[in-house]
Tab-separated table of C-alpha atoms in Angstrom:
chain	number	residue	atom	x	y	z
A	1	MET	CA	32.178	133.978	44.960
A	2	ASN	CA	35.544	134.539	46.475
A	3	ALA	CA	36.380	138.029	47.452
A	4	PRO	CA	38.923	139.780	46.210
A	5	ALA	CA	42.367	140.875	47.473
A	6	THR	CA	41.854	144.198	50.149
A	7	THR	CA	43.866	146.129	48.197
A	8	GLU	CA	42.173	146.246	44.880
A	9	LEU	CA	39.102	147.138	46.810
A	10	PRO	CA	37.798	151.069	47.045
A	11	VAL	CA	37.312	152.462	50.364
A	12	VAL	CA	33.571	153.020	50.438
A	13	VAL	CA	32.184	156.056	51.966
A	14	ILE	CA	28.875	155.857	53.204
A	15	GLY	CA	26.667	159.175	52.531
A	16	ALA	CA	27.281	162.264	49.739
A	17	GLY	CA	26.927	165.074	52.193
A	18	PRO	CA	29.159	167.353	53.263
A	19	ALA	CA	31.606	165.326	55.356
A	20	GLY	CA	30.844	162.158	52.823
A	21	LEU	CA	31.708	164.139	50.159
A	22	ALA	CA	34.855	165.704	51.608
A	23	ALA	CA	36.261	162.057	52.658
A	24	ALA	CA	35.914	161.643	48.836
A	25	ALA	CA	38.370	164.607	47.701
A	26	HIS	CA	40.729	163.369	50.867
A	27	LEU	CA	40.925	159.468	49.471
A	28	LEU	CA	41.139	160.632	46.227
A	29	ASP	CA	43.901	163.196	47.307
A	30	GLN	CA	46.422	160.586	48.803
A	31	GLY	CA	45.758	158.624	45.700
A	32	LEU	CA	43.133	155.785	46.981
A	33	ASP	CA	39.920	155.131	45.132
A	34	PRO	CA	36.628	156.048	46.616
A	35	LEU	CA	32.999	154.992	46.096
A	36	VAL	CA	30.399	157.012	48.048
A	37	LEU	CA	26.690	155.384	48.465
A	38	GLU	CA	24.075	157.750	48.830
A	39	ALA	CA	20.463	156.845	49.504
A	40	GLY	CA	18.992	159.810	48.675
A	41	PRO	CA	18.074	160.669	45.269
A	42	THR	CA	20.790	163.363	44.913
A	43	ALA	CA	24.114	163.869	46.565
A	44	ALA	CA	23.356	166.017	49.718
A	45	ALA	CA	19.535	164.691	49.935
A	46	ALA	CA	19.649	165.208	53.398
A	47	VAL	CA	21.138	169.440	53.394
A	48	ARG	CA	18.626	169.640	50.816
A	49	GLU	CA	15.648	168.952	53.524
A	50	TRP	CA	17.027	171.654	55.456
A	51	SER	CA	17.568	174.058	52.509
A	52	HIS	CA	15.296	177.068	53.854
A	53	VAL	CA	17.876	177.048	57.487
A	54	ARG	CA	21.043	179.567	57.272
A	55	LEU	CA	23.754	178.123	58.912
A	56	PHE	CA	25.110	179.739	61.801
A	57	SER	CA	29.271	178.987	59.969
A	58	THR	CA	30.081	181.126	57.208
A	59	TRP	CA	31.035	179.785	53.650
A	60	GLY	CA	34.807	180.118	54.866
A	61	GLU	CA	34.387	177.466	57.338
A	62	VAL	CA	32.180	174.801	55.711
A	63	VAL	CA	34.747	174.349	52.243
A	64	ASP	CA	36.648	171.522	52.353
A	65	PRO	CA	40.097	172.467	51.616
A	66	ALA	CA	40.865	169.312	49.211
A	67	ALA	CA	37.652	169.742	47.736
A	68	GLU	CA	38.118	172.938	46.933
A	69	LYS	CA	41.665	171.666	45.089
A	70	LEU	CA	39.649	169.139	43.395
A	71	LEU	CA	37.429	171.965	42.297
A	72	ALA	CA	39.515	174.423	41.634
A	73	PRO	CA	40.463	173.253	37.786
A	74	THR	CA	36.667	173.563	36.904
A	75	GLY	CA	36.823	177.260	37.303
A	76	TRP	CA	34.713	176.545	40.827
A	77	MET	CA	34.767	179.601	43.157
A	78	ARG	CA	34.206	179.969	46.461
A	79	PRO	CA	31.393	182.349	47.565
A	80	ASP	CA	32.030	185.040	49.852
A	81	PRO	CA	34.171	183.824	52.514
A	82	GLY	CA	32.378	185.967	55.130
A	83	THR	CA	28.554	185.229	54.034
A	84	TYR	CA	26.237	182.855	55.626
A	85	PRO	CA	24.868	179.984	53.277
A	86	SER	CA	21.423	178.672	53.604
A	87	GLY	CA	21.613	174.635	53.482
A	88	GLY	CA	20.241	175.195	49.435
A	89	ASP	CA	23.129	177.347	48.987
A	90	TRP	CA	25.376	174.864	50.542
A	91	ALA	CA	23.899	171.920	48.543
A	92	ASP	CA	23.867	173.893	44.919
A	93	LEU	CA	26.983	175.852	44.977
A	94	TYR	CA	29.464	173.697	46.765
A	95	LEU	CA	28.392	170.204	47.323
A	96	GLN	CA	26.716	169.163	43.935
A	97	PRO	CA	29.469	170.628	41.907
A	98	LEU	CA	32.065	168.476	44.406
A	99	ALA	CA	29.546	165.217	43.301
A	100	ASP	CA	29.702	166.323	39.688
A	101	VAL	CA	33.137	166.236	40.005
A	102	LEU	CA	33.295	163.061	41.484
A	103	GLY	CA	31.170	161.593	38.597
A	104	ASP	CA	30.537	157.756	38.764
A	105	ARG	CA	32.300	157.845	42.119
A	106	VAL	CA	29.348	158.976	43.840
A	107	ARG	CA	25.857	156.894	43.487
A	108	THR	CA	22.946	157.936	44.392
A	109	GLY	CA	19.645	155.611	45.129
A	110	ALA	CA	22.021	153.356	46.637
A	111	ARG	CA	20.901	152.622	50.056
A	112	VAL	CA	23.329	150.562	52.546
A	113	THR	CA	21.611	147.936	54.528
A	114	GLY	CA	24.195	145.940	55.562
A	115	VAL	CA	27.912	145.836	56.477
A	116	SER	CA	30.067	143.098	57.658
A	117	ARG	CA	33.190	140.995	57.038
A	118	ALA	CA	33.054	138.463	53.716
A	119	GLY	CA	32.080	135.412	55.301
A	120	ARG	CA	32.342	136.585	58.867
A	121	ASP	CA	29.712	137.475	61.161
A	122	ARG	CA	30.550	139.213	64.422
A	123	ILE	CA	31.243	136.266	66.369
A	124	VAL	CA	33.862	135.066	64.155
A	125	ASP	CA	37.757	135.832	65.031
A	126	ALA	CA	39.641	133.314	62.464
A	127	ASP	CA	41.343	135.433	59.905
A	128	ARG	CA	38.761	138.327	60.131
A	129	GLU	CA	41.270	141.180	59.847
A	130	GLN	CA	42.382	139.535	56.256
A	131	GLN	CA	38.719	139.483	55.198
A	132	PRO	CA	37.433	142.430	53.018
A	133	PHE	CA	34.399	144.267	53.998
A	134	VAL	CA	31.324	143.333	52.357
A	135	VAL	CA	28.367	145.599	51.756
A	136	HIS	CA	24.617	145.610	50.597
A	137	VAL	CA	23.406	148.070	48.860
A	138	ALA	CA	19.109	148.405	47.803
A	139	HIS	CA	18.916	150.100	44.602
A	140	ALA	CA	15.985	152.827	44.290
A	141	ASP	CA	15.043	150.447	41.136
A	142	GLY	CA	14.664	147.344	43.060
A	143	ARG	CA	17.921	145.528	42.551
A	144	GLU	CA	20.596	144.389	45.258
A	145	GLU	CA	23.856	144.379	45.606
A	146	ARG	CA	27.058	143.280	47.432
A	147	ILE	CA	29.986	145.530	46.945
A	148	PHE	CA	33.550	144.370	48.315
A	149	ALA	CA	35.581	147.094	50.450
A	150	ARG	CA	39.427	147.363	51.559
A	151	THR	CA	37.873	150.033	54.474
A	152	ILE	CA	34.440	151.801	55.072
A	153	ILE	CA	33.838	155.078	56.145
A	154	ASP	CA	30.245	155.995	57.569
A	155	ALA	CA	29.008	159.582	57.070
A	156	SER	CA	25.645	159.043	56.772
A	157	GLY	CA	24.813	161.597	59.458
A	158	THR	CA	22.126	161.103	61.858
A	159	TRP	CA	19.258	163.782	59.699
A	160	ALA	CA	17.221	160.311	59.362
A	161	THR	CA	16.722	159.509	62.867
A	162	PRO	CA	15.317	162.399	64.657
A	163	SER	CA	14.653	162.295	68.555
A	164	PRO	CA	10.873	161.981	69.495
A	165	ALA	CA	9.146	164.082	71.864
A	166	GLY	CA	9.027	161.776	74.935
A	167	GLY	CA	11.586	162.611	77.981
A	168	SER	CA	12.336	159.483	78.480
A	169	GLY	CA	13.941	159.049	74.381
A	170	LEU	CA	11.162	156.566	73.763
A	171	PRO	CA	7.797	157.815	72.134
A	172	ALA	CA	5.272	159.913	74.277
A	173	LEU	CA	2.067	157.760	74.738
A	174	GLY	CA	0.181	158.818	71.692
A	175	GLU	CA	3.111	160.487	69.881
A	176	LYS	CA	2.498	158.079	67.057
A	177	ALA	CA	-1.068	158.449	66.394
A	178	ALA	CA	-0.825	161.730	66.684
A	179	ALA	CA	1.953	162.337	64.115
A	180	ASP	CA	-0.658	164.465	61.328
A	181	ARG	CA	0.099	167.311	63.446
A	182	ILE	CA	3.602	166.823	64.572
A	183	THR	CA	7.094	167.697	62.779
A	184	TYR	CA	10.777	166.544	63.846
A	185	ARG	CA	11.999	168.977	61.424
A	186	VAL	CA	12.294	173.195	61.166
A	187	PRO	CA	9.279	174.161	59.119
A	188	ASN	CA	9.961	175.607	55.715
A	189	LEU	CA	7.479	178.954	55.846
A	190	ASN	CA	8.549	179.985	52.703
A	191	ASP	CA	6.262	177.517	51.469
A	192	PRO	CA	2.842	178.920	51.027
A	193	GLY	CA	1.207	175.216	52.400
A	194	ILE	CA	3.477	174.921	55.414
A	195	ARG	CA	2.914	178.257	55.875
A	196	ALA	CA	-0.644	178.086	56.013
A	197	ARG	CA	-0.358	175.418	58.663
A	198	TYR	CA	1.027	177.476	61.283
A	199	ALA	CA	-0.265	180.985	60.342
A	200	GLY	CA	-2.784	181.871	63.221
A	201	LYS	CA	-2.402	178.879	65.148
A	202	ARG	CA	-0.895	177.828	68.235
A	203	THR	CA	1.966	175.288	68.175
A	204	ALA	CA	4.139	173.821	70.816
A	205	VAL	CA	8.109	173.622	70.188
A	206	ILE	CA	10.113	171.029	72.203
A	207	GLY	CA	13.601	171.493	72.538
A	208	SER	CA	16.792	174.037	73.872
A	209	GLY	CA	19.183	173.790	70.939
A	210	ALA	CA	19.941	175.946	67.713
A	211	SER	CA	16.975	174.147	65.630
A	212	ALA	CA	14.301	174.989	68.296
A	213	PHE	CA	15.784	178.585	68.365
A	214	THR	CA	15.495	178.319	64.930
A	215	ALA	CA	11.843	177.330	64.947
A	216	LEU	CA	10.759	179.766	67.574
A	217	VAL	CA	12.372	182.654	65.419
A	218	TYR	CA	10.606	181.773	62.688
A	219	LEU	CA	7.315	181.654	64.435
A	220	ALA	CA	7.809	184.880	65.678
A	221	ASP	CA	8.519	186.432	62.550
A	222	LEU	CA	5.186	184.467	61.214
A	223	ALA	CA	3.177	185.889	63.785
A	224	GLU	CA	4.303	189.567	62.807
A	225	ALA	CA	2.822	189.230	59.435
A	226	ASP	CA	-0.012	191.039	58.619
A	227	ASP	CA	-1.854	187.874	57.566
A	228	ALA	CA	-1.031	185.627	60.358
A	229	ALA	CA	-2.454	187.204	63.346
A	230	GLY	CA	-2.730	184.867	66.250
A	231	THR	CA	0.179	182.715	65.696
A	232	LYS	CA	1.656	181.682	69.179
A	233	SER	CA	4.352	179.271	70.202
A	234	VAL	CA	5.185	177.277	73.013
A	235	TRP	CA	8.644	177.059	74.232
A	236	ILE	CA	8.564	173.096	76.166
A	237	LEU	CA	11.993	172.757	77.818
A	238	ARG	CA	12.967	169.971	80.083
A	239	ARG	CA	15.143	171.937	82.208
A	240	GLY	CA	15.125	175.436	83.556
A	241	ILE	CA	15.551	178.649	81.503
A	242	SER	CA	19.547	180.171	83.015
A	243	GLY	CA	22.098	182.750	81.954
A	244	SER	CA	23.163	180.318	79.266
A	245	THR	CA	19.919	178.906	78.121
A	246	PHE	CA	20.051	180.778	74.977
A	247	GLY	CA	23.829	180.519	74.049
A	248	GLY	CA	27.203	182.324	74.047
A	249	GLY	CA	25.702	185.587	72.744
A	250	GLU	CA	28.967	187.884	71.930
A	251	ALA	CA	30.783	185.538	74.008
A	252	ASP	CA	30.273	182.784	70.883
A	253	GLN	CA	33.006	182.680	68.560
A	254	LEU	CA	30.609	181.967	65.466
A	255	PRO	CA	28.753	185.167	65.664
A	256	ALA	CA	25.274	183.799	64.061
A	257	ARG	CA	24.961	181.327	66.592
A	258	GLY	CA	25.035	183.959	69.445
A	259	ALA	CA	23.213	185.747	67.389
A	260	LEU	CA	20.091	182.808	66.948
A	261	GLY	CA	19.729	182.369	70.799
A	262	LEU	CA	19.145	186.336	71.489
A	263	ALA	CA	16.986	186.183	68.626
A	264	ALA	CA	14.802	183.470	70.249
A	265	LYS	CA	15.178	185.085	73.314
A	266	ALA	CA	13.535	188.406	71.999
A	267	ALA	CA	10.462	185.771	70.647
A	268	VAL	CA	9.756	184.955	74.332
A	269	ASP	CA	10.262	188.514	75.597
A	270	ASN	CA	8.144	190.145	73.076
A	271	GLY	CA	5.446	187.759	73.792
A	272	HIS	CA	5.324	185.799	70.600
A	273	ALA	CA	6.545	182.631	72.955
A	274	ASP	CA	5.676	181.443	76.166
A	275	ALA	CA	8.057	179.276	78.026
A	276	VAL	CA	7.146	176.187	80.102
A	277	THR	CA	9.977	174.670	81.964
A	278	GLY	CA	10.987	171.305	83.844
A	279	PHE	CA	8.629	169.549	81.417
A	280	ARG	CA	9.573	166.335	80.451
A	281	THR	CA	6.321	165.082	78.064
A	282	GLU	CA	4.875	161.477	78.928
A	283	ALA	CA	1.762	161.683	76.654
A	284	ILE	CA	-0.041	163.309	73.837
A	285	GLU	CA	-3.810	163.372	73.786
A	286	ARG	CA	-6.559	164.578	71.556
A	287	ALA	CA	-8.919	167.202	72.534
A	288	ASP	CA	-12.371	166.854	71.420
A	289	ASP	CA	-11.702	169.329	68.492
A	290	GLY	CA	-8.115	167.163	67.400
A	291	ARG	CA	-5.473	169.497	68.772
A	292	LEU	CA	-3.210	167.711	71.012
A	293	ILE	CA	-2.826	168.123	74.632
A	294	LEU	CA	0.900	167.589	76.173
A	295	ILE	CA	1.134	165.792	79.377
A	296	SER	CA	4.112	165.821	81.355
A	297	GLU	CA	5.749	163.257	83.958
A	298	ASP	CA	4.563	165.098	86.944
A	299	GLY	CA	1.204	165.332	85.697
A	300	ARG	CA	0.761	169.031	84.062
A	301	ARG	CA	-1.652	169.319	81.242
A	302	LEU	CA	-0.818	172.049	78.684
A	303	ASP	CA	-3.635	174.042	76.822
A	304	PRO	CA	-4.115	172.124	73.513
A	305	VAL	CA	-2.022	173.143	70.388
A	306	ASP	CA	-2.429	173.109	66.962
A	307	GLU	CA	1.035	172.053	66.372
A	308	LEU	CA	3.746	170.183	67.878
A	309	ILE	CA	7.193	170.754	66.576
A	310	VAL	CA	9.750	168.161	67.886
A	311	LEU	CA	13.531	169.277	67.681
A	312	THR	CA	15.143	167.235	70.666
A	313	GLY	CA	18.061	165.984	68.739
A	314	PHE	CA	19.040	163.261	66.346
A	315	ARG	CA	20.615	159.714	67.056
A	316	PRO	CA	22.720	157.579	64.907
A	317	ASP	CA	21.384	154.724	62.771
A	318	LEU	CA	23.305	151.518	63.552
A	319	SER	CA	21.309	148.658	62.909
A	320	PHE	CA	23.392	148.505	59.346
A	321	LEU	CA	27.217	148.137	61.146
A	322	ASP	CA	25.333	144.987	63.629
A	323	GLU	CA	27.559	142.769	62.077
A	324	LEU	CA	30.981	144.939	63.030
A	325	ARG	CA	32.926	145.196	66.013
A	326	LEU	CA	32.300	148.850	67.022
A	327	GLY	CA	33.321	150.467	70.526
A	328	LEU	CA	30.589	153.087	71.131
A	329	ASP	CA	30.197	154.726	74.400
A	330	GLU	CA	27.166	153.814	76.507
A	331	ARG	CA	25.866	157.053	76.983
A	332	LEU	CA	26.088	158.963	73.347
A	333	GLN	CA	26.474	156.353	71.149
A	334	ALA	CA	29.756	157.803	69.763
A	335	PRO	CA	33.450	156.205	69.664
A	336	VAL	CA	34.661	155.508	73.207
A	337	ALA	CA	37.493	157.861	72.689
A	338	LEU	CA	35.716	161.134	71.096
A	339	ALA	CA	32.881	160.877	73.747
A	340	PRO	CA	34.120	162.258	76.751
A	341	LEU	CA	35.598	165.248	74.733
A	342	ILE	CA	32.116	165.883	73.320
A	343	ASP	CA	29.692	164.651	76.445
A	344	PRO	CA	26.915	167.501	77.305
A	345	ASN	CA	26.894	165.994	80.761
A	346	GLN	CA	30.088	167.260	81.394
A	347	HIS	CA	30.880	170.149	79.207
A	348	SER	CA	30.052	173.607	78.499
A	349	CYS	CA	31.178	176.017	75.939
A	350	GLY	CA	34.039	174.556	75.995
A	351	THR	CA	36.796	173.651	73.563
A	352	VAL	CA	36.891	170.191	71.465
A	353	TYR	CA	40.125	169.624	70.302
A	354	PRO	CA	40.498	168.702	66.732
A	355	HIS	CA	40.492	164.747	66.447
A	356	GLY	CA	41.254	162.377	63.847
A	357	HIS	CA	41.633	158.761	63.014
A	358	ARG	CA	42.698	157.358	66.736
A	359	GLU	CA	39.589	158.811	68.454
A	360	LEU	CA	37.470	157.612	65.365
A	361	SER	CA	38.955	154.014	65.375
A	362	HIS	CA	37.016	150.619	66.405
A	363	PRO	CA	37.741	146.962	67.560
A	364	GLU	CA	36.802	146.378	63.708
A	365	PRO	CA	39.850	147.669	62.055
A	366	GLY	CA	39.692	149.885	58.862
A	367	ALA	CA	35.801	150.807	60.425
A	368	TYR	CA	35.273	154.721	60.915
A	369	LEU	CA	32.551	156.529	61.808
A	370	VAL	CA	32.564	160.197	60.731
A	371	GLY	CA	30.605	163.600	60.945
A	372	MET	CA	27.605	164.338	62.499
A	373	LYS	CA	27.260	160.186	62.906
A	374	SER	CA	30.772	160.296	65.377
A	375	TYR	CA	29.293	162.480	67.764
A	376	GLY	CA	26.131	159.898	68.356
A	377	ARG	CA	23.197	161.598	70.021
A	378	ALA	CA	25.844	164.871	71.095
A	379	PRO	CA	25.013	168.296	69.609
A	380	THR	CA	26.704	170.981	68.210
A	381	PHE	CA	28.841	169.169	65.144
A	382	LEU	CA	30.660	171.704	63.050
A	383	ALA	CA	31.619	171.408	59.518
A	384	MET	CA	35.304	171.774	59.718
A	385	THR	CA	35.651	169.285	62.339
A	386	GLY	CA	34.118	166.873	60.236
A	387	TYR	CA	36.835	168.112	57.451
A	388	GLU	CA	39.243	167.466	59.936
A	389	GLN	CA	38.032	163.944	60.653
A	390	VAL	CA	38.197	162.820	57.415
A	391	ARG	CA	41.624	164.313	56.174
A	392	SER	CA	42.857	162.483	59.198
A	393	VAL	CA	41.259	159.057	58.613
A	394	ALA	CA	42.231	159.585	54.751
A	395	ALA	CA	46.046	159.859	55.805
A	396	ALA	CA	45.668	156.666	57.811
A	397	ILE	CA	44.100	154.484	55.394
A	398	ALA	CA	46.626	155.702	52.887
A	399	GLY	CA	49.476	154.657	55.979
A	400	ASP	CA	50.950	158.183	56.217
A	401	LEU	CA	50.311	158.154	59.751
A	402	ASP	CA	52.473	161.329	60.591
A	403	ALA	CA	49.454	163.323	58.314
A	404	ALA	CA	47.039	161.614	60.008
A	405	ASP	CA	48.531	162.502	63.182
A	406	ARG	CA	48.804	166.219	62.614
A	407	VAL	CA	46.296	168.465	63.881
A	408	GLU	CA	45.677	171.078	60.925
A	409	LEU	CA	42.601	172.655	62.532
A	410	THR	CA	41.941	174.975	65.028
A	411	LEU	CA	38.011	175.283	66.062
A	412	PRO	CA	36.414	177.932	67.786
A	413	GLU	CA	36.320	177.728	71.881
A	414	THR	CA	32.394	177.670	72.055
A	415	GLY	CA	32.579	174.221	70.045
A	416	VAL	CA	29.793	172.511	71.912
A	417	CYS	CA	27.227	174.008	74.431
A	418	GLY	CA	25.059	171.996	76.603
A	419	GLY	CA	25.995	171.228	80.051
A	420	ALA	CA	29.184	171.485	82.677
A	421	GLY	CA	27.786	168.166	84.646
A	422	LEU	CA	24.277	169.759	85.056
A	423	PHE	CA	22.787	169.132	81.490
A	424	ASP	CA	19.983	167.951	82.739
A	425	ALA	CA	19.425	170.192	85.630
A	426	PRO	CA	15.736	172.533	85.471
A	427	ASP	CA	17.333	175.226	87.289
A	428	ALA	CA	21.600	174.551	87.004
A	429	THR	CA	23.591	177.390	85.451
A	430	GLN	CA	25.948	176.243	83.406
A	431	ALA	CA	29.486	177.542	83.249
A	432	GLY	CA	30.183	180.013	80.658
A	433	GLY	CA	28.778	181.458	78.044
A	434	CYS	CA	26.582	184.381	79.363
A	435	CYS	CA	24.853	185.982	76.722
A	436	THR	CA	25.670	189.852	76.316
A	437	PRO	CA	23.595	192.839	73.951
A	438	ALA	CA	23.299	192.091	70.645
A	439	PRO	CA	26.380	190.603	68.367
A	440	GLN	CA	25.316	190.457	64.665
A	441	LEU	CA	22.317	190.430	63.213
A	442	VAL	CA	21.627	187.385	60.856
A	443	GLU	CA	18.661	187.993	58.550
A	444	LEU	CA	16.135	185.366	59.482
A	445	GLY	CA	12.829	186.865	58.388
A	446	VAL	CA	9.706	185.279	56.867
A	447	PRO	CA	8.104	186.502	53.868
A	448	ARG	CA	5.021	187.879	53.866
A	449	ALA	CA	1.572	187.127	52.013
A	450	ASP	CA	2.237	189.945	50.175
A	451	GLY	CA	5.935	189.016	49.035
A	452	ALA	CA	8.051	191.392	51.219
A	453	THR	CA	10.093	189.528	53.574
A	454	SER	CA	9.597	190.744	57.616
A	455	GLU	CA	12.439	192.589	59.289
A	456	PRO	CA	15.070	190.296	61.346
A	457	THR	CA	14.162	189.998	64.384
A	458	GLN	CA	15.607	192.294	66.909
A	459	ALA	CA	17.947	190.755	69.997
A	460	GLY	CA	19.269	192.355	72.815
A	461	GLY	CA	19.523	192.180	76.574
A	462	CYS	CA	21.187	190.024	78.915
A	463	CYS	CA	20.323	186.692	79.418
A	464	SER	CA	19.975	186.643	83.048
A	465	SER	CA	16.299	185.679	83.877
């Protein structure tokens, strides 16, 4: 079968999440034909898996302008721009309506299993750039299909590939065997079955970012519920606790993120969580009663825990892109021009200037990684960063380089947190972002057995310990 002319082909977007759907909206705005392939059963399938978690960005920061323009004729109205949606709100009130407007341009249950150039594996140079992309798709009903594309925008994110508990980046010894007591997501304690799993139990939480903070706050709220006496957390950090461990407080230009960090600090200060620092998990063993014993590289053994929540970040799945010539940073697995801007080994809470098609380009012309996937293993991605990325990429694909190179976004100065050349040093104090007394509170309460909601965790004090 001969491949059709490239100009007649759609731009294939992989993933119907926030960045992928926004990419489709921008492509339409440029007069291009998008085709969005989503592995899950619905649009925003990954977002729906953390529907119980509240964003630290407001509605005003998580709606893409081109998407809003596309939605306007339907009568869609953006929710109050100053309020904070949950993942479920984001999916139901914005992402699904956007997918509905895009109609049959969005195909669900369509998992991309491979991308290449038609008739060219990654070795072949001859006429490579003249060949369209070929996308292999596995459908939920078992069918296989190949689709030709003029350009590829991979917005599939990193949700499906969480990082393991092991401090080396590999699973700890015994981690896979202990899978029945481990989760790699923030648990939904609104679900009675999941709540029962943690109520009155001792749970270890590994991680130092917003997801770990959220889990600690949820478990602390659970510990204060009448029916969950004895709930206790053990917070495991690979480094030490410093002035910036809990984030930027009032200095954070995303107030809800600052409040979340201080709420996590309150969970420790109030005795709901014990912090274990400088602990790099090497092995996980079973106690005689089935509970888990965590062992560090230096031989320390923690008292048994009933459950383990691993929130050590995510990493991109690059397996289906193996036949493309990608230029990725050796540390972050992010595009080489973008990596220095987001590397947590180099940055604290500094500015990441808006970036677009030039920073996101690869040796394979016409292939782009956008959204969370563009950050590789780096943390703290903002939705509005992804929206600016896809706006620039869509303009570049359309040939409007003036628009593609134009900056149309101002990001908070606290866009990236987690280093200053001292990312892994156990006792390092990172530059900037000192925690200060309570910024605005964000309700993170967990429902009690009687149906009421516990009071939001009060966060205050200075993170100087």
